[in-house]
Amino acid sequence: MGCPAISYERFMPVYRESVALRSDEFYMHRALDQAREGLAAGEVPVGAVVVDADGEIVGRGFNAPVSGHDPSAHAEVRALRDAGARLGNYRLDGCTLYVTLEPCLMCTGAIIHARLARVVYGAAEPRSGMVESKANLFAQPWYNHRVEVEGGVLASRATRLLQAFFAERRGD
């Protein structure tokens, strides 16, 4: 007389509902976790996660151009590569990228080609930000894909992490 078999199927709607209720701040905290991993590796602390339409994190990345000897190893690109490999497709339709720093020219191009639905970033990048600070590449009429943008999510935390990194490098 063993235990009766339990079907976990009936719990899936509750699980899916709780995942759907996660906020932009929740996922930005996961991106900040990635940025801290980059910091621990001696890289500029920028982190990113890709979240699918069901609220699951399907890609992760932190900056690693120095350690990887790869100028394209920005957090966003690494997270997009991870998500593409996991999902088996370079098109990440319906996905959202959470990144701690406003994306650069290269990363905005990769985001457009990946067909992301949305980008949420933390700190603005006044020198090379191509989402809103220097330009808005997503709004250009020659692209056949539009990306929704939300900036400033947990910006002060992302900014403090970057400022601490550069202050330490300068010896402040």
Short mmCIF file of C-alpha atoms in Angstrom, two decimals:
data_model
loop_
_atom_site.label_atom_id
_atom_site.label_comp_id
_atom_site.label_asym_id
_atom_site.label_seq_id
_atom_site.Cartn_x
_atom_site.Cartn_y
_atom_site.Cartn_z
CA MET A 1 0.00 0.00 0.00
CA GLY A 2 2.13 2.87 -1.27
CA CYS A 3 1.39 6.52 -1.55
CA PRO A 4 -1.05 7.51 -4.26
CA ALA A 5 0.49 9.10 -7.34
CA ILE A 6 0.33 12.88 -7.21
CA SER A 7 -0.24 14.81 -10.37
CA TYR A 8 1.71 18.05 -10.32
CA GLU A 9 -0.08 19.20 -13.46
CA ARG A 10 -2.74 20.87 -11.35
CA PHE A 11 -0.11 23.12 -9.74
CA MET A 12 1.26 24.43 -13.06
CA PRO A 13 -1.30 27.25 -13.50
CA VAL A 14 -0.40 28.60 -10.05
CA TYR A 15 3.31 28.39 -10.89
CA ARG A 16 2.82 30.13 -14.25
CA GLU A 17 0.70 32.83 -12.62
CA SER A 18 3.35 33.54 -9.98
CA VAL A 19 6.07 33.76 -12.66
CA ALA A 20 3.92 36.21 -14.65
CA LEU A 21 3.62 38.46 -11.62
CA ARG A 22 7.37 39.02 -11.37
CA SER A 23 8.32 42.61 -11.94
CA ASP A 24 10.96 44.39 -13.98
CA GLU A 25 12.80 44.97 -10.69
CA PHE A 26 12.90 41.22 -10.01
CA TYR A 27 14.61 40.52 -13.33
CA MET A 28 16.88 43.56 -13.04
CA HIS A 29 18.11 42.11 -9.75
CA ARG A 30 19.03 38.96 -11.70
CA ALA A 31 20.92 41.14 -14.20
CA LEU A 32 22.70 42.84 -11.29
CA ASP A 33 23.69 39.37 -10.04
CA GLN A 34 25.31 38.80 -13.43
CA ALA A 35 27.07 42.18 -13.20
CA ARG A 36 28.52 41.15 -9.83
CA GLU A 37 29.83 37.95 -11.44
CA GLY A 38 31.57 40.10 -14.03
CA LEU A 39 32.99 42.29 -11.29
CA ALA A 40 34.36 39.22 -9.51
CA ALA A 41 36.03 38.23 -12.79
CA GLY A 42 37.67 41.66 -13.07
CA GLU A 43 35.42 42.86 -15.87
CA VAL A 44 33.36 46.06 -16.08
CA PRO A 45 30.26 45.12 -14.05
CA VAL A 46 27.49 44.94 -16.62
CA GLY A 47 25.03 42.06 -16.51
CA ALA A 48 22.07 40.90 -18.56
CA VAL A 49 19.34 38.28 -18.60
CA VAL A 50 16.88 37.28 -21.31
CA VAL A 51 13.38 36.39 -20.15
CA ASP A 52 10.87 34.55 -22.32
CA ALA A 53 7.15 35.37 -22.58
CA ASP A 54 6.39 32.89 -19.78
CA GLY A 55 8.71 34.73 -17.38
CA GLU A 56 11.52 32.16 -17.44
CA ILE A 57 15.13 33.31 -17.60
CA VAL A 58 16.48 31.67 -20.75
CA GLY A 59 19.77 33.54 -21.14
CA ARG A 60 22.41 35.05 -18.88
CA GLY A 61 25.57 37.03 -19.46
CA PHE A 62 28.06 39.45 -18.00
CA ASN A 63 30.76 41.51 -19.65
CA ALA A 64 33.81 39.42 -20.56
CA PRO A 65 35.70 41.11 -23.41
CA VAL A 66 38.98 41.22 -21.45
CA SER A 67 39.01 37.66 -20.15
CA GLY A 68 37.53 36.25 -23.36
CA HIS A 69 39.78 38.29 -25.66
CA ASP A 70 36.56 39.11 -27.50
CA PRO A 71 35.45 42.69 -28.20
CA SER A 72 31.89 41.47 -28.79
CA ALA A 73 31.59 39.75 -25.39
CA HIS A 74 29.29 42.38 -23.92
CA ALA A 75 26.74 41.21 -21.36
CA GLU A 76 23.86 41.66 -23.79
CA VAL A 77 25.49 39.66 -26.59
CA ARG A 78 26.48 36.87 -24.22
CA ALA A 79 22.93 36.69 -22.82
CA LEU A 80 21.47 36.65 -26.36
CA ARG A 81 23.86 33.86 -27.37
CA ASP A 82 22.93 31.85 -24.27
CA ALA A 83 19.21 32.30 -24.93
CA GLY A 84 19.57 31.41 -28.60
CA ALA A 85 21.46 28.23 -27.75
CA ARG A 86 18.91 27.22 -25.10
CA LEU A 87 15.90 27.95 -27.30
CA GLY A 88 17.47 26.62 -30.50
CA ASN A 89 16.76 29.81 -32.43
CA TYR A 90 18.50 33.14 -32.93
CA ARG A 91 15.10 34.82 -33.12
CA LEU A 92 13.97 35.51 -29.59
CA ASP A 93 10.41 36.57 -30.36
CA GLY A 94 8.46 37.67 -27.31
CA CYS A 95 11.54 37.82 -25.08
CA THR A 96 12.72 40.72 -22.93
CA LEU A 97 16.34 41.66 -22.26
CA TYR A 98 17.16 43.10 -18.85
CA VAL A 99 20.55 44.81 -18.78
CA THR A 100 22.17 46.95 -16.10
CA LEU A 101 23.57 49.55 -18.53
CA GLU A 102 22.03 51.17 -21.60
CA PRO A 103 23.13 49.17 -24.66
CA CYS A 104 25.77 50.38 -27.11
CA LEU A 105 25.62 50.47 -30.91
CA MET A 106 26.74 46.85 -31.33
CA CYS A 107 24.31 45.52 -28.75
CA THR A 108 21.32 47.45 -30.09
CA GLY A 109 22.00 45.90 -33.49
CA ALA A 110 22.11 42.41 -31.97
CA ILE A 111 18.87 43.12 -30.09
CA ILE A 112 17.12 44.15 -33.30
CA HIS A 113 18.38 41.08 -35.18
CA ALA A 114 17.24 38.83 -32.30
CA ARG A 115 13.75 40.34 -32.63
CA LEU A 116 13.39 40.99 -28.92
CA ALA A 117 10.05 42.44 -27.88
CA ARG A 118 11.43 44.60 -25.12
CA VAL A 119 14.59 45.97 -23.51
CA VAL A 120 14.71 47.10 -19.90
CA TYR A 121 17.91 48.79 -18.77
CA GLY A 122 19.20 50.23 -15.53
CA ALA A 123 21.74 53.04 -15.79
CA ALA A 124 21.95 55.42 -18.73
CA GLU A 125 25.22 55.48 -20.68
CA PRO A 126 25.71 59.15 -21.59
CA ARG A 127 28.81 58.54 -23.73
CA SER A 128 27.73 55.65 -25.93
CA GLY A 129 24.14 54.70 -25.09
CA MET A 130 22.26 54.02 -28.31
CA VAL A 131 18.82 53.43 -26.85
CA GLU A 132 18.10 56.93 -25.56
CA SER A 133 21.23 58.83 -24.42
CA LYS A 134 23.07 59.45 -27.71
CA ALA A 135 20.49 58.12 -30.15
CA ASN A 136 17.47 55.88 -30.31
CA LEU A 137 18.39 53.27 -32.85
CA PHE A 138 15.23 51.31 -32.14
CA ALA A 139 13.13 54.21 -33.49
CA GLN A 140 14.88 54.47 -36.84
CA PRO A 141 12.52 54.04 -39.80
CA TRP A 142 14.81 51.73 -41.77
CA TYR A 143 14.46 48.86 -39.28
CA ASN A 144 11.60 46.44 -39.85
CA HIS A 145 11.37 45.56 -36.15
CA ARG A 146 10.36 47.72 -33.19
CA VAL A 147 11.60 47.18 -29.65
CA GLU A 148 9.79 48.53 -26.61
CA VAL A 149 12.16 50.26 -24.15
CA GLU A 150 12.03 50.92 -20.43
CA GLY A 151 14.99 52.70 -18.85
CA GLY A 152 16.05 53.60 -15.34
CA VAL A 153 15.00 50.38 -13.58
CA LEU A 154 17.22 50.08 -10.48
CA ALA A 155 19.47 52.68 -12.12
CA SER A 156 21.02 53.85 -8.85
CA ARG A 157 22.16 50.32 -7.97
CA ALA A 158 23.67 49.74 -11.39
CA THR A 159 25.34 53.16 -11.32
CA ARG A 160 26.83 52.57 -7.86
CA LEU A 161 28.30 49.25 -8.98
CA LEU A 162 29.93 50.86 -12.02
CA GLN A 163 31.18 53.88 -10.05
CA ALA A 164 32.75 51.65 -7.40
CA PHE A 165 34.50 49.58 -10.09
CA PHE A 166 35.98 52.61 -11.83
CA ALA A 167 36.89 54.34 -8.55
CA GLU A 168 38.86 51.26 -7.53
CA ARG A 169 40.62 51.14 -10.90
CA ARG A 170 41.59 54.80 -10.55
CA GLY A 171 42.77 54.19 -6.99
CA ASP A 172 40.24 56.61 -5.45
#
